mmCIF file of C-alpha atoms in Angstrom:
data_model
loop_
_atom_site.group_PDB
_atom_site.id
_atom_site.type_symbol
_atom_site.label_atom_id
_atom_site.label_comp_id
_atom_site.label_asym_id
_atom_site.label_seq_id
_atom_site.Cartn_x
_atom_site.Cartn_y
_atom_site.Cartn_z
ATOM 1 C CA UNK A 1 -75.762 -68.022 51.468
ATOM 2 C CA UNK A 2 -76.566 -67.125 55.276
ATOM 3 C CA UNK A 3 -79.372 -69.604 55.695
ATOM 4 C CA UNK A 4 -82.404 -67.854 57.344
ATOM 5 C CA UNK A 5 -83.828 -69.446 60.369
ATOM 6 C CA UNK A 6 -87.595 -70.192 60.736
ATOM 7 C CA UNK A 7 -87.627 -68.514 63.760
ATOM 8 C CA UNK A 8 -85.188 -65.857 63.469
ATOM 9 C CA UNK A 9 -85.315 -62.811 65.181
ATOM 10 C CA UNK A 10 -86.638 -61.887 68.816
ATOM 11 C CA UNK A 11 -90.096 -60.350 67.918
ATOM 12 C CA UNK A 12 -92.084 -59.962 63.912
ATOM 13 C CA UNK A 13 -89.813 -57.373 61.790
ATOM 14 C CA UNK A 14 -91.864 -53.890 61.733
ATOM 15 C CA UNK A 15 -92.179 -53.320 58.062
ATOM 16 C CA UNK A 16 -89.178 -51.658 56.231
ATOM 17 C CA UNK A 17 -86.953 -52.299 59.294
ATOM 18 C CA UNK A 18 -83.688 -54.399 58.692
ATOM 19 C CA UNK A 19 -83.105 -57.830 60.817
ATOM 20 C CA UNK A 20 -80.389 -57.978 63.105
ATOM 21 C CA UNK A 21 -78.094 -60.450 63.256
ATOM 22 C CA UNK A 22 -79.068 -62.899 66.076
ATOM 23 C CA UNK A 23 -77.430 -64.668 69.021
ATOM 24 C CA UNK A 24 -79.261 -67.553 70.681
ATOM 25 C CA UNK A 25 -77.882 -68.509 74.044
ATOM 26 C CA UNK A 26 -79.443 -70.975 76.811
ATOM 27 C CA UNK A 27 -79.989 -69.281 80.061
ATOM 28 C CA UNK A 28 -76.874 -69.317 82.718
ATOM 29 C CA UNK A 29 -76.892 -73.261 84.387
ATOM 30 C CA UNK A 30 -74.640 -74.961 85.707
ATOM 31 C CA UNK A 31 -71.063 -75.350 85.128
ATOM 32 C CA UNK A 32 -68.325 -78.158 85.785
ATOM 33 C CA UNK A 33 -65.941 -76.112 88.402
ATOM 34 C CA UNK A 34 -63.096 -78.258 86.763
ATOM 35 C CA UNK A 35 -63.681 -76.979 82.903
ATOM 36 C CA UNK A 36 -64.403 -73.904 84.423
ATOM 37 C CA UNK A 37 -60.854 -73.880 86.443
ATOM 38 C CA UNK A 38 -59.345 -74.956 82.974
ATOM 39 C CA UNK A 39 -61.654 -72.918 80.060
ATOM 40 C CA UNK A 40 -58.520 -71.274 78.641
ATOM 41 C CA UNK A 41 -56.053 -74.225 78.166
ATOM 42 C CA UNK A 42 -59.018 -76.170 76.699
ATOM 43 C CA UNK A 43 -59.776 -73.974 74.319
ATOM 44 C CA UNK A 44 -55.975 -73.286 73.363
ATOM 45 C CA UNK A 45 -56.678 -75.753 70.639
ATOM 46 C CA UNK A 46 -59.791 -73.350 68.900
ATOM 47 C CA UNK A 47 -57.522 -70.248 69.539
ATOM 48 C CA UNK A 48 -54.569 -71.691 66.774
ATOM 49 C CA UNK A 49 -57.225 -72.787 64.836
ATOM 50 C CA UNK A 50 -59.263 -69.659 64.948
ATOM 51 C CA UNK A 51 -55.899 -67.588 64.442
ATOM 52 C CA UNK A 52 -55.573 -69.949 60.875
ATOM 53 C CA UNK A 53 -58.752 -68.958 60.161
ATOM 54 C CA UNK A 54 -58.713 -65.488 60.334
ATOM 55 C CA UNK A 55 -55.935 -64.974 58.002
ATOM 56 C CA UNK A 56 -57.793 -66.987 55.524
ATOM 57 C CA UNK A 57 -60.879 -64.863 56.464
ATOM 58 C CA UNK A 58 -59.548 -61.406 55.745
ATOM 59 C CA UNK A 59 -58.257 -62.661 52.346
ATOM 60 C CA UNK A 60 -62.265 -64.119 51.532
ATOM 61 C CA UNK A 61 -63.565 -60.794 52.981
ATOM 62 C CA UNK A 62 -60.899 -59.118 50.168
ATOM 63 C CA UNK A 63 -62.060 -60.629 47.527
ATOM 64 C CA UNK A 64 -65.836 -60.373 49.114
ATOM 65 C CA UNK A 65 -65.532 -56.806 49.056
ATOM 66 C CA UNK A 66 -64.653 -56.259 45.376
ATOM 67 C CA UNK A 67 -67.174 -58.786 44.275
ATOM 68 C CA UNK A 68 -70.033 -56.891 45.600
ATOM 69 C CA UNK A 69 -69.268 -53.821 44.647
ATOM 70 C CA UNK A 70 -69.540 -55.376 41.099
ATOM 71 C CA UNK A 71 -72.455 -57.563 41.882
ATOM 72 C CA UNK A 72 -74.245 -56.012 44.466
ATOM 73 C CA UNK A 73 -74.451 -58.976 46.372
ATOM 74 C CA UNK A 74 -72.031 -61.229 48.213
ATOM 75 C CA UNK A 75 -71.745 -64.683 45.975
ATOM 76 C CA UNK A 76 -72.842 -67.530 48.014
ATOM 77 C CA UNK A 77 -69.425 -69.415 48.583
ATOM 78 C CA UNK A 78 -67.619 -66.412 49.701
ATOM 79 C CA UNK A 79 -70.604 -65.975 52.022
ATOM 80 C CA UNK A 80 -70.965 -69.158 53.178
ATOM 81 C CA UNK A 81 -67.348 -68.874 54.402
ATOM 82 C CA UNK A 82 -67.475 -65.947 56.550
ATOM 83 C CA UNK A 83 -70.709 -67.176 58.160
ATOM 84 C CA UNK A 84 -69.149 -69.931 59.489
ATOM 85 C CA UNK A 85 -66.320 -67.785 60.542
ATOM 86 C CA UNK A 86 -69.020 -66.054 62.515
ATOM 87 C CA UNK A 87 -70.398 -68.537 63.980
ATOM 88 C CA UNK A 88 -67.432 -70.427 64.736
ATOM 89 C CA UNK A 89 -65.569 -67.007 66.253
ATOM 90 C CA UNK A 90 -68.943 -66.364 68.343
ATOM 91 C CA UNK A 91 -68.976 -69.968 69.695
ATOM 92 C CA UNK A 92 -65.713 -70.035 70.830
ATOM 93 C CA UNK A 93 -65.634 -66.576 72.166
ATOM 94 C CA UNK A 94 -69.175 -68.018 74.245
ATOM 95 C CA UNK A 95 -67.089 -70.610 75.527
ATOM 96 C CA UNK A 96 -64.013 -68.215 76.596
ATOM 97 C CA UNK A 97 -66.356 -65.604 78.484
ATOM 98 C CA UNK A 98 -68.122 -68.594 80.283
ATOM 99 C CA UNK A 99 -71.547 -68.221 78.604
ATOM 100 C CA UNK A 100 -71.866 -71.739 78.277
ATOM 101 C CA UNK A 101 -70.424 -75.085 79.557
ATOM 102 C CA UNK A 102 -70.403 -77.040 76.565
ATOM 103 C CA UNK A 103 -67.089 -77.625 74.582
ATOM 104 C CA UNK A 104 -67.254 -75.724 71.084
ATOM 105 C CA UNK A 105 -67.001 -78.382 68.103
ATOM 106 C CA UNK A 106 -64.704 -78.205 65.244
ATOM 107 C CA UNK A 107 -66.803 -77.219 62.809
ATOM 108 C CA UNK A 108 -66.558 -73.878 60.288
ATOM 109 C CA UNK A 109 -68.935 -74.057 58.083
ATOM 110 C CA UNK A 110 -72.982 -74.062 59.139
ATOM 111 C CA UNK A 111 -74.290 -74.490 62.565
ATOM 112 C CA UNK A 112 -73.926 -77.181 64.239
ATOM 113 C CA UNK A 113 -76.818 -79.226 65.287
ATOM 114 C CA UNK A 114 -77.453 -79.187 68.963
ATOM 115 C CA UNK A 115 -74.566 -77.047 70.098
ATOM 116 C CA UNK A 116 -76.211 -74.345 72.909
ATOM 117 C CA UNK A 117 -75.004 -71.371 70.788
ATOM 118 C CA UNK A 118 -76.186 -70.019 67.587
ATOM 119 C CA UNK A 119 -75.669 -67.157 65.043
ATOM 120 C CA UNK A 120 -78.849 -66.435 63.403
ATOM 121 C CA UNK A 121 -78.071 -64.313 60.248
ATOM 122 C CA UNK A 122 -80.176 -63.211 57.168
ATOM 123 C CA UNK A 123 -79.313 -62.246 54.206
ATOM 124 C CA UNK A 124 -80.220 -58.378 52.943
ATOM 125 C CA UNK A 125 -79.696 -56.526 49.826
ATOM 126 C CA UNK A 126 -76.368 -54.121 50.261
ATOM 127 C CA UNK A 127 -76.158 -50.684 49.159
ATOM 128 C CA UNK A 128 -72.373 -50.521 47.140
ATOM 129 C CA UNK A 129 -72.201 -47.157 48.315
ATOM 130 C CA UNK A 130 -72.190 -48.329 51.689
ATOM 131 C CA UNK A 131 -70.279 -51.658 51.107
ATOM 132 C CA UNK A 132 -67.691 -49.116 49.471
ATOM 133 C CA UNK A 133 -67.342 -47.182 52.853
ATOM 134 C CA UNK A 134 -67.992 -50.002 54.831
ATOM 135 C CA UNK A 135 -64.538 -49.330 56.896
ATOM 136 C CA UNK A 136 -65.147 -45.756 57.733
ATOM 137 C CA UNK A 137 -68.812 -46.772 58.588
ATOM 138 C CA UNK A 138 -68.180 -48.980 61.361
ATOM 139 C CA UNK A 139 -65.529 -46.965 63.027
ATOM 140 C CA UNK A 140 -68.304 -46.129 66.302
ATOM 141 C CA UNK A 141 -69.197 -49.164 66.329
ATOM 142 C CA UNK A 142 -66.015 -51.015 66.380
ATOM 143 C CA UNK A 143 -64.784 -48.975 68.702
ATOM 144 C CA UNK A 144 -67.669 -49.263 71.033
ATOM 145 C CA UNK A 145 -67.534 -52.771 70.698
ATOM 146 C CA UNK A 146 -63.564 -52.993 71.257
ATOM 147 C CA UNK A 147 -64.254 -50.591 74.617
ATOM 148 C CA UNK A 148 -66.909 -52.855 75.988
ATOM 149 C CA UNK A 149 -64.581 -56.051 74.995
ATOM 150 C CA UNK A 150 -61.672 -54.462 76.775
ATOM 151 C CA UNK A 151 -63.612 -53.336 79.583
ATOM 152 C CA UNK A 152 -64.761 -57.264 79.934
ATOM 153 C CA UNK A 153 -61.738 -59.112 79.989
ATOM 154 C CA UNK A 154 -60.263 -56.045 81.940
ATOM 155 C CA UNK A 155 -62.414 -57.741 85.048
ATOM 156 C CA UNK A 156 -62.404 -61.276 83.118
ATOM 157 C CA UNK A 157 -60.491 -63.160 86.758
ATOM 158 C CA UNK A 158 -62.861 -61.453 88.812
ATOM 159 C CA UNK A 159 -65.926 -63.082 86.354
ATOM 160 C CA UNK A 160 -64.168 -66.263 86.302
ATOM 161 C CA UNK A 161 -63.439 -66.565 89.904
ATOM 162 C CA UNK A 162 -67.577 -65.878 90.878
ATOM 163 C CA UNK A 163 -68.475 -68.759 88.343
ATOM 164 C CA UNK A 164 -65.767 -71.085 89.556
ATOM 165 C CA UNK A 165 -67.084 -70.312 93.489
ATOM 166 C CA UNK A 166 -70.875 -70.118 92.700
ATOM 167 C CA UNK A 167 -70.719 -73.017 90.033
ATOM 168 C CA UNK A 168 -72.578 -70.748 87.660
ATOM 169 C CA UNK A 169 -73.042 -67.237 86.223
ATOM 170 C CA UNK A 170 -75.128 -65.070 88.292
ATOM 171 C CA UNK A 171 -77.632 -63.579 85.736
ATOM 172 C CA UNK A 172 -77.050 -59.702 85.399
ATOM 173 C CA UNK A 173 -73.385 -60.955 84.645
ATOM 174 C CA UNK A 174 -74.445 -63.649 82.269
ATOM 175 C CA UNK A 175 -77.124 -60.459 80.412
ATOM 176 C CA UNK A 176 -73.898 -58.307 80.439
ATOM 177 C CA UNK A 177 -71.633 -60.537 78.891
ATOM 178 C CA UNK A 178 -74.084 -61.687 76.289
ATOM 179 C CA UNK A 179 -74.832 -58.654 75.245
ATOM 180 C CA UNK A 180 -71.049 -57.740 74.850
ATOM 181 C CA UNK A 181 -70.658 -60.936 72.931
ATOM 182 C CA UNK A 182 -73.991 -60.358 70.502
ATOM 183 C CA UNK A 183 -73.082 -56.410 69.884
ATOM 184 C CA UNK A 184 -68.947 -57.703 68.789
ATOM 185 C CA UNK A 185 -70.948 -60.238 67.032
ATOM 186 C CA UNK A 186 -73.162 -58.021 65.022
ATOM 187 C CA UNK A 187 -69.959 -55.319 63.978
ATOM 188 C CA UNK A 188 -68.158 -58.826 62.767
ATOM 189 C CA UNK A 189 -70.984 -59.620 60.690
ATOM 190 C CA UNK A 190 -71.130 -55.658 59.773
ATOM 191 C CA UNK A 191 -67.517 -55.581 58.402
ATOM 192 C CA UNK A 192 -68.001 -59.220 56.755
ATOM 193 C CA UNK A 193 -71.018 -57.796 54.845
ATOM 194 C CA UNK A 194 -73.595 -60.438 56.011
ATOM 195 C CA UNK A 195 -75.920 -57.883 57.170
ATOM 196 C CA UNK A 196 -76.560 -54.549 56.082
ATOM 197 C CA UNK A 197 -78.074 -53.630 59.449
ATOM 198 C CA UNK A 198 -76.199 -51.500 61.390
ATOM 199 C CA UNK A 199 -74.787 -52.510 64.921
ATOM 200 C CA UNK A 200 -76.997 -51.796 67.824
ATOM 201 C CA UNK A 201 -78.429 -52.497 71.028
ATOM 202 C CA UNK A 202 -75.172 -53.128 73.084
ATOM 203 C CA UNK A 203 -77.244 -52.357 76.628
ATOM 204 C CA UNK A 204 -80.334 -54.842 75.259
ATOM 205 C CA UNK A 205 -83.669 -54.845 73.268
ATOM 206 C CA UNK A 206 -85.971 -53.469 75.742
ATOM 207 C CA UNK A 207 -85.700 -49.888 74.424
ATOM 208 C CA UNK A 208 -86.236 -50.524 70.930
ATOM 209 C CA UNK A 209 -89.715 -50.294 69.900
ATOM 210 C CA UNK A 210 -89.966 -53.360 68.220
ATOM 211 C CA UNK A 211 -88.928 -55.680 70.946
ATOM 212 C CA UNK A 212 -92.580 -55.163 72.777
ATOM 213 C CA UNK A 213 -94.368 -57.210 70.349
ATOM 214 C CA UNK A 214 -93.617 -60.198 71.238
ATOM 215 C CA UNK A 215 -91.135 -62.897 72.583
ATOM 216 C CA UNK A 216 -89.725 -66.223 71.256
ATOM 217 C CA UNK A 217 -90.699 -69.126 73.230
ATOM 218 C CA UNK A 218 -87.246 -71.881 73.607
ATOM 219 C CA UNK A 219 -83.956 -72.291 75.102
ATOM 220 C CA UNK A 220 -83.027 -69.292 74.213
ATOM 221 C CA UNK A 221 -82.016 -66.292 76.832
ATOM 222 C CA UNK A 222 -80.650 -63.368 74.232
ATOM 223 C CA UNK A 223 -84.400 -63.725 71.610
ATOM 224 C CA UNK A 224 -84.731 -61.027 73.118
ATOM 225 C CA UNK A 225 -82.176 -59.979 75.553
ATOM 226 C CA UNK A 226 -83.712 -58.147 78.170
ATOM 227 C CA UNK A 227 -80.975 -56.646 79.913
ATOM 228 C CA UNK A 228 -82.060 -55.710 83.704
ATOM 229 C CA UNK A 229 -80.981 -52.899 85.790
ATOM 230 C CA UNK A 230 -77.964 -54.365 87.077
ATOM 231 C CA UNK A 231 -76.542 -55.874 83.837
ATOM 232 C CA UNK A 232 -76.757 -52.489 82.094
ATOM 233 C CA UNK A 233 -74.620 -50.755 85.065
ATOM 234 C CA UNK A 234 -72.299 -53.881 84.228
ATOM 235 C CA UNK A 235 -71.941 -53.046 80.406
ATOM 236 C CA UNK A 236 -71.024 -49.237 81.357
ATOM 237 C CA UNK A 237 -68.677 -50.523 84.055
ATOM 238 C CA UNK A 238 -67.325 -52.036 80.909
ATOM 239 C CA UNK A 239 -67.197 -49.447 78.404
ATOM 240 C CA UNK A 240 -65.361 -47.559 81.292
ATOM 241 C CA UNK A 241 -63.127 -49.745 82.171
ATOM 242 C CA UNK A 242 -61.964 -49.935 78.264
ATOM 243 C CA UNK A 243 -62.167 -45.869 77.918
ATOM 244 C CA UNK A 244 -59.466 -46.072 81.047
ATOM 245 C CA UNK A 245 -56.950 -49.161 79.974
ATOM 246 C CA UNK A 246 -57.329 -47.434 76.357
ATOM 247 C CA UNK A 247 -56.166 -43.726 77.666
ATOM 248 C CA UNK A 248 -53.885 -45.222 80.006
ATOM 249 C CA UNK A 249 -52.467 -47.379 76.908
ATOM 250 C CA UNK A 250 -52.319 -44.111 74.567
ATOM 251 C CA UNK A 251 -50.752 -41.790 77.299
ATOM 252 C CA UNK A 252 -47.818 -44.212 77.971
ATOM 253 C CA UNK A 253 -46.937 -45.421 74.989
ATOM 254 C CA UNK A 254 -44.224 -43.963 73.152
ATOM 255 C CA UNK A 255 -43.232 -44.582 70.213
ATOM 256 C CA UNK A 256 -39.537 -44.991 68.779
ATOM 257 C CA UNK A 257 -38.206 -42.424 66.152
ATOM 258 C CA UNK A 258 -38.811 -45.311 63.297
ATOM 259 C CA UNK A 259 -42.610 -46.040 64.158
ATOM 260 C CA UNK A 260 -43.605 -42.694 64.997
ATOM 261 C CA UNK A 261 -46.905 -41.985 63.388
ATOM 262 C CA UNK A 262 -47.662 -46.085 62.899
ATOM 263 C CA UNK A 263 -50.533 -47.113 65.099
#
């Protein structure tokens, strides 16, 4: 089971409400130029093991699926799994988009002790209706989150090149990409049926209602994330961008007589 954290969430739950899955990230520090000059290559190891591990993962989601319809509840191994998956996905994805300096251990299952980045997740009752559906639900928000993703690594050299110069993530960059990360985050855990919240607050908390009440204290920057002016205009600079390479994609692609009709 999704062990809940003692301090999870960014502000007290108002009654009736459903908890988010969480992302705790340390605010934007320093950075080794060299890692920095190298991120990709040193995380080519995580990206064959990740690739392993998502196979594996979409056959545990699978059987997942058809065990809570039945049950009404994921079973604890099979959630255990995809947690980890999570968390391990999220951490090396934080490493990737230059969120943190720290190398991403090898570890699936749990969190692991000390590393910057965290997945905070809860376990909630699931509707079967919904887990039935589950797919067709999450179409918005998987495609919101695949626009803003795009749109991100669509500008990714330019990002990289300002950390590699400045040693360090200016901060409406760093509250852009974090929130990018935490909203592709939240859809994973969505689809994956560790939540039954559904995915929200891609341009940050300070709109919700909620997030006034109060603040965690800690290393955290995203507990809430308070996305200012500047980092908004970011995050629709990147659902933009996406929109564009995704029209441009659809208008000139063509496909052969076989695959016509096959997305």
């Amino acid at each position: 089971m999704a062990a809940p954290s003692s301090s999870y969430g960014a502000v007290p739950l108002v009654p009736g409400a459903e908890p988010l899955p969480e992302l705790d990230v340390p605010p934007p520090g320093r950075q080794h130029r060299l890692t920095v000059l190298l991120r990709l290559l040193l995380l080519l190891p995580h990206a064959v093991l990740l690739a392993v591990l998502g196979v594996v993962t979409f056959c545990v989601a699978v059987v997942a699926w058809v065990a809570t319809l039945i049950l009404g509840r994921v079973p604890d191994s099979l959630e255990q799994w995809l947690a980890g998956y999570v968390g391990y996905a999220t951490r090396f994805d934080a490493s990737a988009m230059l969120l943190t300096d720290r190398y991403p251990p090898f570890q699936v299952l749990g969190e692991p002790g000390g590393y910057p980045v965290q997945v905070r997740l809860r376990s909630t009752a699931l509707n079967r209706l919904a887990v039935f559906f589950r797919l067709l639900l999450v179409i918005p928000a998987a495609v919101l989150a695949s626009l803003a993703v795009a749109g991100w690594w669509a500008v990714s050299v330019v990002s990289w090149i300002v950390v590699l110069v400045l040693g360090r993530m200016p901060l409406p960059l760093f509250e852009a990409t974090a929130a990018v990360l935490r909203y592709r985050m939240r859809v994973t855990a969505y689809v994956l049926l560790l939540t039954s919240a559904y995915p929200k607050r891609l341009f940050g908390d300070q709109r919700s209602a909620d997030a006034v009440i109060g603040i965690v204290r800690g290393p955290s920057a995203t507990r809430p994330l308070m996305v200012g002016t500047a980092g908004q205009v970011l995050v629709g600079a990147f659902l933009l961008l996406g929109l564009v390479g995704g029209g441009g994609n659809a208008v000139t692609y063509e496909p052969a007589p076989a695959q016509a009709g096959t997305p």
